[in-house]
mmCIF file of C-alpha atoms and ligand atoms in Angstrom:
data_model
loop_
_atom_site.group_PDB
_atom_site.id
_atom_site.type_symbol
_atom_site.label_atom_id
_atom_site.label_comp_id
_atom_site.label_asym_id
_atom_site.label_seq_id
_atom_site.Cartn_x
_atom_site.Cartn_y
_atom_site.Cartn_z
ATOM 1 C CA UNK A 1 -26.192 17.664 -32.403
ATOM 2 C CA UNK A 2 -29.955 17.084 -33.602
ATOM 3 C CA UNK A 3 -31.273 16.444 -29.868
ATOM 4 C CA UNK A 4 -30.157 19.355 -27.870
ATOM 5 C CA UNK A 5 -33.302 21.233 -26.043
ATOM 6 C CA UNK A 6 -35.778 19.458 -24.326
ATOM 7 C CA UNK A 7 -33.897 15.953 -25.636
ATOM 8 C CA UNK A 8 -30.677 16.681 -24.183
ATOM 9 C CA UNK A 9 -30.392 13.821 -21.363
ATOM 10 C CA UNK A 10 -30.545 11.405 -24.815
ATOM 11 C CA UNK A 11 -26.618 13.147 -25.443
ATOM 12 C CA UNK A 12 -25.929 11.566 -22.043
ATOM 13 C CA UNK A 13 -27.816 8.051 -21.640
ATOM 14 C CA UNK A 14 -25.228 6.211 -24.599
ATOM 15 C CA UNK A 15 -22.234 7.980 -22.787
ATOM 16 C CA UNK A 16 -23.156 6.167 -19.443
ATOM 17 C CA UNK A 17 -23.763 3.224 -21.509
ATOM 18 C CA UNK A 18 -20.122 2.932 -23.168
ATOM 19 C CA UNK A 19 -18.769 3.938 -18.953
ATOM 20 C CA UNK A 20 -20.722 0.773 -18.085
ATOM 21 C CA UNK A 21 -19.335 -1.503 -20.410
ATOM 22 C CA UNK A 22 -15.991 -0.155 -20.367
ATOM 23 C CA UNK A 23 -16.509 -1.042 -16.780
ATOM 24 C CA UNK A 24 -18.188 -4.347 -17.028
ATOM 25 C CA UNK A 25 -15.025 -5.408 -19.198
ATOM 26 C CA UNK A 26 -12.990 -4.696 -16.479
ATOM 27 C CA UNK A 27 -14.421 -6.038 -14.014
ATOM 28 C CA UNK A 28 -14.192 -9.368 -16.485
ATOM 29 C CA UNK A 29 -10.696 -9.178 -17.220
ATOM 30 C CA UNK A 30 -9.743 -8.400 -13.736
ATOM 31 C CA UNK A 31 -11.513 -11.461 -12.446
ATOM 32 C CA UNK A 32 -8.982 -13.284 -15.010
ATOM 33 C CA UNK A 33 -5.961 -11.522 -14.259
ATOM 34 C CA UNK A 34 -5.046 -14.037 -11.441
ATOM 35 C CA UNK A 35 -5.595 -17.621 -13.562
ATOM 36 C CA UNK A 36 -3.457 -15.545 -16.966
ATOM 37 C CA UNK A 37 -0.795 -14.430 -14.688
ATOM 38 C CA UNK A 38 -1.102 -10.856 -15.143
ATOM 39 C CA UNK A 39 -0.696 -9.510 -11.900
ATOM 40 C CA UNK A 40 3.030 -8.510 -11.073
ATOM 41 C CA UNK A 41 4.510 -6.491 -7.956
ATOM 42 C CA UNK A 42 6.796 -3.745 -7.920
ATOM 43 C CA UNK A 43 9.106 -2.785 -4.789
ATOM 44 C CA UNK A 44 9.796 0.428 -3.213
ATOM 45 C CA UNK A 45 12.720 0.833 -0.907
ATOM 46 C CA UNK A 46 12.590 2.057 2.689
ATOM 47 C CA UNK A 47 15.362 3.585 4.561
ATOM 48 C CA UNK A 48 16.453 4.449 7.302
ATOM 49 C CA UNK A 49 16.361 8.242 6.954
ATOM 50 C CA UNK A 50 19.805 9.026 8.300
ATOM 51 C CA UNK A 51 22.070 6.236 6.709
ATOM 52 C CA UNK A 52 19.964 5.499 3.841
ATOM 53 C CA UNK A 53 20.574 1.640 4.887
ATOM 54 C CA UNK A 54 18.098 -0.348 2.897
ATOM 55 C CA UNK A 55 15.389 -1.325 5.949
ATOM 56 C CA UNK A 56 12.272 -2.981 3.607
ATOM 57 C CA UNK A 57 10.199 -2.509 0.775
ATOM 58 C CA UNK A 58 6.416 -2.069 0.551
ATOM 59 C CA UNK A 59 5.266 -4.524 -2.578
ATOM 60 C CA UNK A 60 3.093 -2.620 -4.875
ATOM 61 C CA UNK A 61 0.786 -4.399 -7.494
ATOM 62 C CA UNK A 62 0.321 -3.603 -11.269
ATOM 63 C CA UNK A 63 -1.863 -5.440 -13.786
ATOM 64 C CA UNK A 64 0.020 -6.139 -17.141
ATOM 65 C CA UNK A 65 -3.543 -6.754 -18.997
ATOM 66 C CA UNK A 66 -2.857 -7.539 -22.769
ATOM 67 C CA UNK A 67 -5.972 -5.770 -23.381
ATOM 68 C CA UNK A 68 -5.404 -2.485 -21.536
ATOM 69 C CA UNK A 69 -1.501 -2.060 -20.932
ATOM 70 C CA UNK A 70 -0.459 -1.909 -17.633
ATOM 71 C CA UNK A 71 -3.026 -0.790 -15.353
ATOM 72 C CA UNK A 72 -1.987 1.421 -11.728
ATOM 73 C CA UNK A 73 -3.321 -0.077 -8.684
ATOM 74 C CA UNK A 74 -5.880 3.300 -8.154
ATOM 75 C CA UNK A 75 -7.803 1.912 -11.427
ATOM 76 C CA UNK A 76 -8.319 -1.242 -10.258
ATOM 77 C CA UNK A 77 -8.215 -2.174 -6.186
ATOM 78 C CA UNK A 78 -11.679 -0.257 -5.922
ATOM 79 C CA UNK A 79 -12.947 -2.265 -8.594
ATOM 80 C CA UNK A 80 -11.787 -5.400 -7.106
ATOM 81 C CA UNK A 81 -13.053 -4.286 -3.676
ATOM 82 C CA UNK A 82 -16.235 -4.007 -5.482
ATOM 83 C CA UNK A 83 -16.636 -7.453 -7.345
ATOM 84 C CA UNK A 84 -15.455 -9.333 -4.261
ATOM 85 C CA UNK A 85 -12.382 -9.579 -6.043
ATOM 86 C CA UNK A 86 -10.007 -8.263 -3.106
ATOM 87 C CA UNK A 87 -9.256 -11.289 -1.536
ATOM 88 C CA UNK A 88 -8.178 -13.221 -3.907
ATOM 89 C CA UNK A 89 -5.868 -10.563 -5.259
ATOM 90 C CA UNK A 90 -4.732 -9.625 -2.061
ATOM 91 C CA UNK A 91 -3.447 -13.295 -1.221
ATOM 92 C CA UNK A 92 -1.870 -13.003 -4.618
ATOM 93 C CA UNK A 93 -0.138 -10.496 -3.803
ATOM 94 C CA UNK A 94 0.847 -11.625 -0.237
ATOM 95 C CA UNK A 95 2.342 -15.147 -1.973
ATOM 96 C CA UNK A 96 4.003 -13.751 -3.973
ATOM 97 C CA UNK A 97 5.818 -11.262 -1.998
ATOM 98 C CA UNK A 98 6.737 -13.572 0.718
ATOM 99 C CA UNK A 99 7.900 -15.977 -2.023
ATOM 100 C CA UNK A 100 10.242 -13.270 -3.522
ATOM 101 C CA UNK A 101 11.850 -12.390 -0.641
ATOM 102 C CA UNK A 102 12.783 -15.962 0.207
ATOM 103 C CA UNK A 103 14.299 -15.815 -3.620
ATOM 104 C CA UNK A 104 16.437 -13.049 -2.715
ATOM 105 C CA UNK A 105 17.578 -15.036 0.416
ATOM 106 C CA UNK A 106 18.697 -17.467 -1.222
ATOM 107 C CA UNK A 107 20.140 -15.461 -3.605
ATOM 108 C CA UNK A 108 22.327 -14.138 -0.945
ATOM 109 C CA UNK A 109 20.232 -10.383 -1.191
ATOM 110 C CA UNK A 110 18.498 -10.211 2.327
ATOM 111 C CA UNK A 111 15.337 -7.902 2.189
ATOM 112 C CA UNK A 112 14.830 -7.494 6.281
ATOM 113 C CA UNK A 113 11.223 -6.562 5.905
ATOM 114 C CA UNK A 114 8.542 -6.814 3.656
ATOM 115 C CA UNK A 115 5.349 -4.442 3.176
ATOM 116 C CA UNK A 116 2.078 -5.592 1.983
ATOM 117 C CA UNK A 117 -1.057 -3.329 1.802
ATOM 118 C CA UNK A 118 -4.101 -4.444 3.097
ATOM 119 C CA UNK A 119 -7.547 -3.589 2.282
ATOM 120 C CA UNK A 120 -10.820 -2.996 4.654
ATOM 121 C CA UNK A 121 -12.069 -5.229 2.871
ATOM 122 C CA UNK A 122 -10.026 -8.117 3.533
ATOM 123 C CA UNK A 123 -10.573 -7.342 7.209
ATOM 124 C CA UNK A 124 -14.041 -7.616 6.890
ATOM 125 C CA UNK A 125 -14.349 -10.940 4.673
ATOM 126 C CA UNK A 126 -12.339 -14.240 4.603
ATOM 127 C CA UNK A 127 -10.139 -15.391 7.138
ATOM 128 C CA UNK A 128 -7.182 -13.453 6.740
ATOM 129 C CA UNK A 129 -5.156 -14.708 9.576
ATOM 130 C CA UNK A 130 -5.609 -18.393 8.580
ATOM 131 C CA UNK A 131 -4.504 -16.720 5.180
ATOM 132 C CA UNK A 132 -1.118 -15.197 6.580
ATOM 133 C CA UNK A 133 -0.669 -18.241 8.912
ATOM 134 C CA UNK A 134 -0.760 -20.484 5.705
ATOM 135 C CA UNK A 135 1.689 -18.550 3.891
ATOM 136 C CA UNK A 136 3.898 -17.825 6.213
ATOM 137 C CA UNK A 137 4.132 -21.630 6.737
ATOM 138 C CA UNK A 138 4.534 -22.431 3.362
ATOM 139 C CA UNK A 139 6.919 -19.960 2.614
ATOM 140 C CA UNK A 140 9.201 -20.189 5.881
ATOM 141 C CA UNK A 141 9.205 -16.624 6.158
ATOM 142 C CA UNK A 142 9.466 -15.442 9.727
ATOM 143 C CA UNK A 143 6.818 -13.246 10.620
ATOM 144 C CA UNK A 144 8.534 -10.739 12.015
ATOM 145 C CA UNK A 145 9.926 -9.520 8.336
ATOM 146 C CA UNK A 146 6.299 -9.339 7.837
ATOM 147 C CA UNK A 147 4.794 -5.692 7.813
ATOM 148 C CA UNK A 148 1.082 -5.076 6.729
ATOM 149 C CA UNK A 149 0.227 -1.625 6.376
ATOM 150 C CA UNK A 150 -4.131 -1.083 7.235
ATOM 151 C CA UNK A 151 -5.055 2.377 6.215
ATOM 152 C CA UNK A 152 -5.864 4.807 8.908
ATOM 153 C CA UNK A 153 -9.762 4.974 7.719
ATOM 154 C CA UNK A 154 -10.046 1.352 7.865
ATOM 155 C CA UNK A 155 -8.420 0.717 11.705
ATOM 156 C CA UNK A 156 -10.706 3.952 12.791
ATOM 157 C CA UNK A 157 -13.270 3.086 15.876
ATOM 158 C CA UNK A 158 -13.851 -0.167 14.461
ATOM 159 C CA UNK A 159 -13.628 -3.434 17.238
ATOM 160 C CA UNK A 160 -14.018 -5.974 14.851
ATOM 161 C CA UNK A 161 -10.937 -4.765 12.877
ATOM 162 C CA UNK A 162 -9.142 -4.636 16.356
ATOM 163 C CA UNK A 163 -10.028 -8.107 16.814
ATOM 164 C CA UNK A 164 -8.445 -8.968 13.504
ATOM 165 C CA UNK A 165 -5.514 -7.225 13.889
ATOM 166 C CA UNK A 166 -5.027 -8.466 17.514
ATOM 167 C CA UNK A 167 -5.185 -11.974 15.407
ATOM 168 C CA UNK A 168 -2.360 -10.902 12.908
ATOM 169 C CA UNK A 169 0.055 -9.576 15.638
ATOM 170 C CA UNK A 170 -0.267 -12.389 17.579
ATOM 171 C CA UNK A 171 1.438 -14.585 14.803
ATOM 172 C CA UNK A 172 4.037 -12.316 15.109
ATOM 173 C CA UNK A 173 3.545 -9.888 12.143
ATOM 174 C CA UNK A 174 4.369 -6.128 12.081
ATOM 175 C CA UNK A 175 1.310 -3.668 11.450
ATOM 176 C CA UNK A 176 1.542 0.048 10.241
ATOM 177 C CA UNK A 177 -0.852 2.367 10.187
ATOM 178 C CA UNK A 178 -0.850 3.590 6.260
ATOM 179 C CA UNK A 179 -1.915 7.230 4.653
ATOM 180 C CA UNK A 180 -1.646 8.516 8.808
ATOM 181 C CA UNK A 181 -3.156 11.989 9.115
ATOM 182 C CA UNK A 182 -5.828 11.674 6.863
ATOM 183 C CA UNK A 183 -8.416 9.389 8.736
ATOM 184 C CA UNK A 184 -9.231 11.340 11.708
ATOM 185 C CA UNK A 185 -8.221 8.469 14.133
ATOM 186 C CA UNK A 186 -9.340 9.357 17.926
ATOM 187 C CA UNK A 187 -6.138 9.071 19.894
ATOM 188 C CA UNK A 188 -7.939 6.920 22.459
ATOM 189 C CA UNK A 189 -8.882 4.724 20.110
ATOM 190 C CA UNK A 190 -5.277 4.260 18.482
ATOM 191 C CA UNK A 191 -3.351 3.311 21.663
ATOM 192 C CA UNK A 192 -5.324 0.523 21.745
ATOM 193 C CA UNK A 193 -4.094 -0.457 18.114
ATOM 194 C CA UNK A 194 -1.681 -3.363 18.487
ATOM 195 C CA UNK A 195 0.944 -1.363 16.061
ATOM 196 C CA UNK A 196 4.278 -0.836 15.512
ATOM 197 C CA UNK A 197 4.477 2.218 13.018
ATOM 198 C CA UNK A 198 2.620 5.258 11.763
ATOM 199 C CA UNK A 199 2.974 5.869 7.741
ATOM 200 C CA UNK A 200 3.001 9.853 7.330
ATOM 201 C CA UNK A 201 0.523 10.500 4.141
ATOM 202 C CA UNK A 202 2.698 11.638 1.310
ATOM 203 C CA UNK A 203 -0.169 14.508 0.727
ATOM 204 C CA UNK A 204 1.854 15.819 4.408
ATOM 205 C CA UNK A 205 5.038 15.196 2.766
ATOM 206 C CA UNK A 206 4.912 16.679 -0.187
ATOM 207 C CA UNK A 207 6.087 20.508 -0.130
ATOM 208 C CA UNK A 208 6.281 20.316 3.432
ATOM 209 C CA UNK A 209 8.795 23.105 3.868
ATOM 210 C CA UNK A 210 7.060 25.418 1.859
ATOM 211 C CA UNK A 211 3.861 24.945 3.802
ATOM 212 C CA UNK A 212 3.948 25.710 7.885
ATOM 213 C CA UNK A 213 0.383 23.983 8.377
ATOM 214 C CA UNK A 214 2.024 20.735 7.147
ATOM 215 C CA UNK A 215 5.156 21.232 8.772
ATOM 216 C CA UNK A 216 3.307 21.658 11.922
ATOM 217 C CA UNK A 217 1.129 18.371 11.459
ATOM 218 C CA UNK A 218 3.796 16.280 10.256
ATOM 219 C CA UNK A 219 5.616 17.355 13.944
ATOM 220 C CA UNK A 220 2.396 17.233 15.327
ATOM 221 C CA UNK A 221 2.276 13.001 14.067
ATOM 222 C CA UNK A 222 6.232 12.671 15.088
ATOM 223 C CA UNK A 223 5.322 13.504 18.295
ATOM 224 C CA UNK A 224 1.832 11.842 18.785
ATOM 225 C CA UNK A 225 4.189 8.445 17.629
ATOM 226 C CA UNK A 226 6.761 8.990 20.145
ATOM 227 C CA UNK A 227 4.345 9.398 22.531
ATOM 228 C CA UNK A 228 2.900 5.863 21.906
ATOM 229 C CA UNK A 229 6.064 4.227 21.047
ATOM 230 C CA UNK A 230 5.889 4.111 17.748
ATOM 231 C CA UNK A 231 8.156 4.239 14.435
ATOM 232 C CA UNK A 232 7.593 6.442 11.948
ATOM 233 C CA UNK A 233 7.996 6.371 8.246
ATOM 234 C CA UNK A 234 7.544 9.066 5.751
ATOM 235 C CA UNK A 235 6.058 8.312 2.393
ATOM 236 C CA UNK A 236 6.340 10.071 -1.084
ATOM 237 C CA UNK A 237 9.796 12.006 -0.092
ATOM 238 C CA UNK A 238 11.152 13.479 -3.548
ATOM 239 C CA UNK A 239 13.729 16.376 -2.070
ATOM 240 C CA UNK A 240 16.314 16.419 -0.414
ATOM 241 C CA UNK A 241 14.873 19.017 1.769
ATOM 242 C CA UNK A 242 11.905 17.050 2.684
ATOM 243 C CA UNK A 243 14.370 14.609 3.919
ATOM 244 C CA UNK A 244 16.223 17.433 5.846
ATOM 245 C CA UNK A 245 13.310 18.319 7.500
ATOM 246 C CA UNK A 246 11.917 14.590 8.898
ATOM 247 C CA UNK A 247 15.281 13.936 9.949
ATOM 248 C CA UNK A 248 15.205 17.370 11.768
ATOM 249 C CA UNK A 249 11.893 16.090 13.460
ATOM 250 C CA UNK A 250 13.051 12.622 14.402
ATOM 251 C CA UNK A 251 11.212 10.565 11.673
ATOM 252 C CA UNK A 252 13.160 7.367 11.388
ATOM 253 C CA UNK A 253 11.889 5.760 7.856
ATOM 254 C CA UNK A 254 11.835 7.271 4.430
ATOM 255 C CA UNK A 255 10.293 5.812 1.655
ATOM 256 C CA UNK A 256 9.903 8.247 -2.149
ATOM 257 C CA UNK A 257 10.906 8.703 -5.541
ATOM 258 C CA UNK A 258 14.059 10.658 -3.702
ATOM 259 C CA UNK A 259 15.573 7.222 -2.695
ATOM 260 C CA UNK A 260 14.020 5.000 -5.408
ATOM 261 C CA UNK A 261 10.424 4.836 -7.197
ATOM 262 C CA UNK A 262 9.099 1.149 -6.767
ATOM 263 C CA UNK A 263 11.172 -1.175 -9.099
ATOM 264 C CA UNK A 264 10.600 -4.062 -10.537
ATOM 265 C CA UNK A 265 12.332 -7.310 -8.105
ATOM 266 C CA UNK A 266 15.494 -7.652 -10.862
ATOM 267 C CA UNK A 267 15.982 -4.052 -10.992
ATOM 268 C CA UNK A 268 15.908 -4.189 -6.939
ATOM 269 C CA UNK A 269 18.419 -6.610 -6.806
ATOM 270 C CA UNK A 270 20.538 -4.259 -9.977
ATOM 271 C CA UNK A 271 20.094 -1.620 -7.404
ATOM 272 C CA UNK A 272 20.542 -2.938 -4.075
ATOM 273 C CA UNK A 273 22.489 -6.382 -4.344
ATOM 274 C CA UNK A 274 25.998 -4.616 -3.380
ATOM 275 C CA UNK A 275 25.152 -1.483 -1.035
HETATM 276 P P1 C2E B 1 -0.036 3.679 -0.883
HETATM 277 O O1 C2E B 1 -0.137 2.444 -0.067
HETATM 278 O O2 C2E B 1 -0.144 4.987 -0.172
HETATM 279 O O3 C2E B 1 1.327 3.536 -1.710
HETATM 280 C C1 C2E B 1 2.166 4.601 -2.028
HETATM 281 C C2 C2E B 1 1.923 5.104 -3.428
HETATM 282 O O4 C2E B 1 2.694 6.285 -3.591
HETATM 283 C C3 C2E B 1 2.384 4.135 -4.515
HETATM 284 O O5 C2E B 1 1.534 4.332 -5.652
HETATM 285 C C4 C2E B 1 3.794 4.659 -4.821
HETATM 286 O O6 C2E B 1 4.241 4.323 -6.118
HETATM 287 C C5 C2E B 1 3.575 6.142 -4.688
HETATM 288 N N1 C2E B 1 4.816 6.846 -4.356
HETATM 289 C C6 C2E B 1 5.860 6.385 -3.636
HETATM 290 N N2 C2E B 1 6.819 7.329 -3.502
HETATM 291 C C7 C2E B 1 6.370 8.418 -4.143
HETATM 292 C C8 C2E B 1 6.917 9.737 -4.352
HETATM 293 O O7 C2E B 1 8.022 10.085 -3.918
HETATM 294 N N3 C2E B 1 6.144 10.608 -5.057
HETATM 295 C C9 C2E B 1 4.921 10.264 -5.564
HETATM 296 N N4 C2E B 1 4.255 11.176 -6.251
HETATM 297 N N5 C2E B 1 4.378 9.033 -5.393
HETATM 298 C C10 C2E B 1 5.095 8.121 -4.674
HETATM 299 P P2 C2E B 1 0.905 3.098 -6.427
HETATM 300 O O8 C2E B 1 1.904 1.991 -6.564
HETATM 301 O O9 C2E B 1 0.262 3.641 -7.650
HETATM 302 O O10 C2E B 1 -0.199 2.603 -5.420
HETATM 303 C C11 C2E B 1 -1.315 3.415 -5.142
HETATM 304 C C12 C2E B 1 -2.160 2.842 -4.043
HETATM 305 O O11 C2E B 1 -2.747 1.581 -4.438
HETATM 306 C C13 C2E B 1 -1.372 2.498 -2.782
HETATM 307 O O12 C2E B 1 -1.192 3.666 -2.029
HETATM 308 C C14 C2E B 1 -2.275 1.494 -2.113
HETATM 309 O O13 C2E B 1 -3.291 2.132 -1.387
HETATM 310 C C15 C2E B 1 -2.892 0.773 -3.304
HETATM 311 N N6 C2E B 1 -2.207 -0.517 -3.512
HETATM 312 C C16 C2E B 1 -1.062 -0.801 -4.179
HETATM 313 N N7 C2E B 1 -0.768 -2.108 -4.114
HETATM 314 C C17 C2E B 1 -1.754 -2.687 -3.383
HETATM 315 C C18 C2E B 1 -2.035 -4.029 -2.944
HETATM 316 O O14 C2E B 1 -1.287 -4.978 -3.200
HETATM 317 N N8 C2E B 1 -3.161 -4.210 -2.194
HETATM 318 C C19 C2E B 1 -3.995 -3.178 -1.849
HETATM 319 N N9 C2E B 1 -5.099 -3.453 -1.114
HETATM 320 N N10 C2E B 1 -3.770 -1.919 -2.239
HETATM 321 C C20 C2E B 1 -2.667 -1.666 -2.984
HETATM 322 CA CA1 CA B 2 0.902 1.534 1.590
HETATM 323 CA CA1 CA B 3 -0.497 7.052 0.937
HETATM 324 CA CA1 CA B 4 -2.997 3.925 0.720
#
């Protein structure tokens, strides 16, 4: 309290300083996380959004760090875009997924699709097809229960990313287009998208049949995908009367806390082994 007035920035320069090294340390534990096995993935259901028959799941990462509890993928995919980080981490998480679902296989639980999330930046760097190609191979997983979802910013006007994704379909994977609505896509540009599905943005979802402009752009997207012969799934459903209301529009997919929140793979099996 001694240096308000003219010293005032001093109250701020040690704050920045403890945000910096807070964020140093995480960028060193998160470099770590891989080699001490802290990484896990979680796994949300999708449905189809009439019979509620179990279609996928999209694999969602968490970092158990011993240090800083479990850690939500917002807090620490931007850092790991930033440190380079992504790639590794997103191969991680591809492995592992692909090896899980093989688990349930042979467990006699069959998982028809898988969903892994895929950063710009592993567009841009490393060779993420020979990446996919490799695991799929050593997995045996058929491509086709493959889905990677590509955010709608990241596929926007971009030809390189076309390329790549023209690479990735050609072994036979699915691709979605993820958080749809919010990226400002030209339309030209996103027939030329070798894609299978549009992901609704749960920010469309959410309240939509309290809110008409949502309601209208979430029709306005159903239609757009029908148009271009696409599937559509609807993210972050909670009510039933969100439900009501895709299924009125012709959505196919449904994916929320309303069905199930992401689970951990032996509560999936708890949950979904017998229906
Ligand atoms: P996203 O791809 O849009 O994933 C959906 C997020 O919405 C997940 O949050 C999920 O738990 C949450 N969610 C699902 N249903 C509901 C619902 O009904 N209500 C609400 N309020 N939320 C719902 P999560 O797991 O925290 O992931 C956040 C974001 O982190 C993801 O958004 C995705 O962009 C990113 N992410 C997660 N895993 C990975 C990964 O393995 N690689 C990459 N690159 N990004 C990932
Ligand atoms: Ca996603
Ligand atoms: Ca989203
Ligand atoms: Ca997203």
């Amino acid at each position: 309290a001694k240096t308000h007035g003219r010293n005032s920035s001093h109250f701020y320069a040690p704050a920045m300083s403890e945000y910096a090294r807070e964020r140093v340390h995480l960028e060193a534990l998160l470099r770590r996380s891989i080699e001490r096995n802290e990484l896990l993935l979680h796994y949300q259901p999708q449905v189809d959004i009439r019979t509620g028959k179990l279609l996928g799941a999209e694999a969602l990462v968490r970092w158990n760090s011993p240090e800083l509890g479990i850690v939500m993928p917002v807090r620490f995919i931007p850092v790991a875009e930033d440190i380079g980080f992504i790639s590794a981490l997103g191969e991680w998480v591809l492995r592992t997924a692909c090896h899980q679902v093989k688990e349930w296989d042979e467990s006699g639980f069959v998982l028809p699709t898988i969903s892994v999330n895929l950063s710009m930046k592993q567009l841009e760097h490393g060779d993420i097809i020979s990446t996919v190609f490799s695991i799929l191979e050593e997995t045996g997983l058929s491509a086709e229960r493959l889905e990677m979802e590509v955010t709608e910013s990241t596929v926007m006007d971009n030809e390189r990313v076309l390329r790549v994704l023209e690479g990735l379909r050609a072994l036979g994977i699915q691709l979605a287009v993820d958080d749809f609505g919010t990226g400002y896509s030209s339309l030209s540009y996103l027939s030329r998208l070798p894609i299978q599905k549009l992901k609704i943005d749960r920010s469309f979802i959410s309240n939509v049949t309290n809110d008409s402009s949502r309601e209208a752009i979430v029709r306005a997207i159903i239609a757009l995908a029908n148009a271009l012969n696409l599937q559509t799934i609807a993210e972050g459903i909670e009510t039933e009367s969100e439900a009501k209301f895709l299924r009125q529009e012709g959505c196919q997919q449904a994916q929320g806390y309303l069905f199930s929140r992401p689970l951990p793979p032996d509560q999936v099996l708890a949950r979904w082994l017998d229906v």
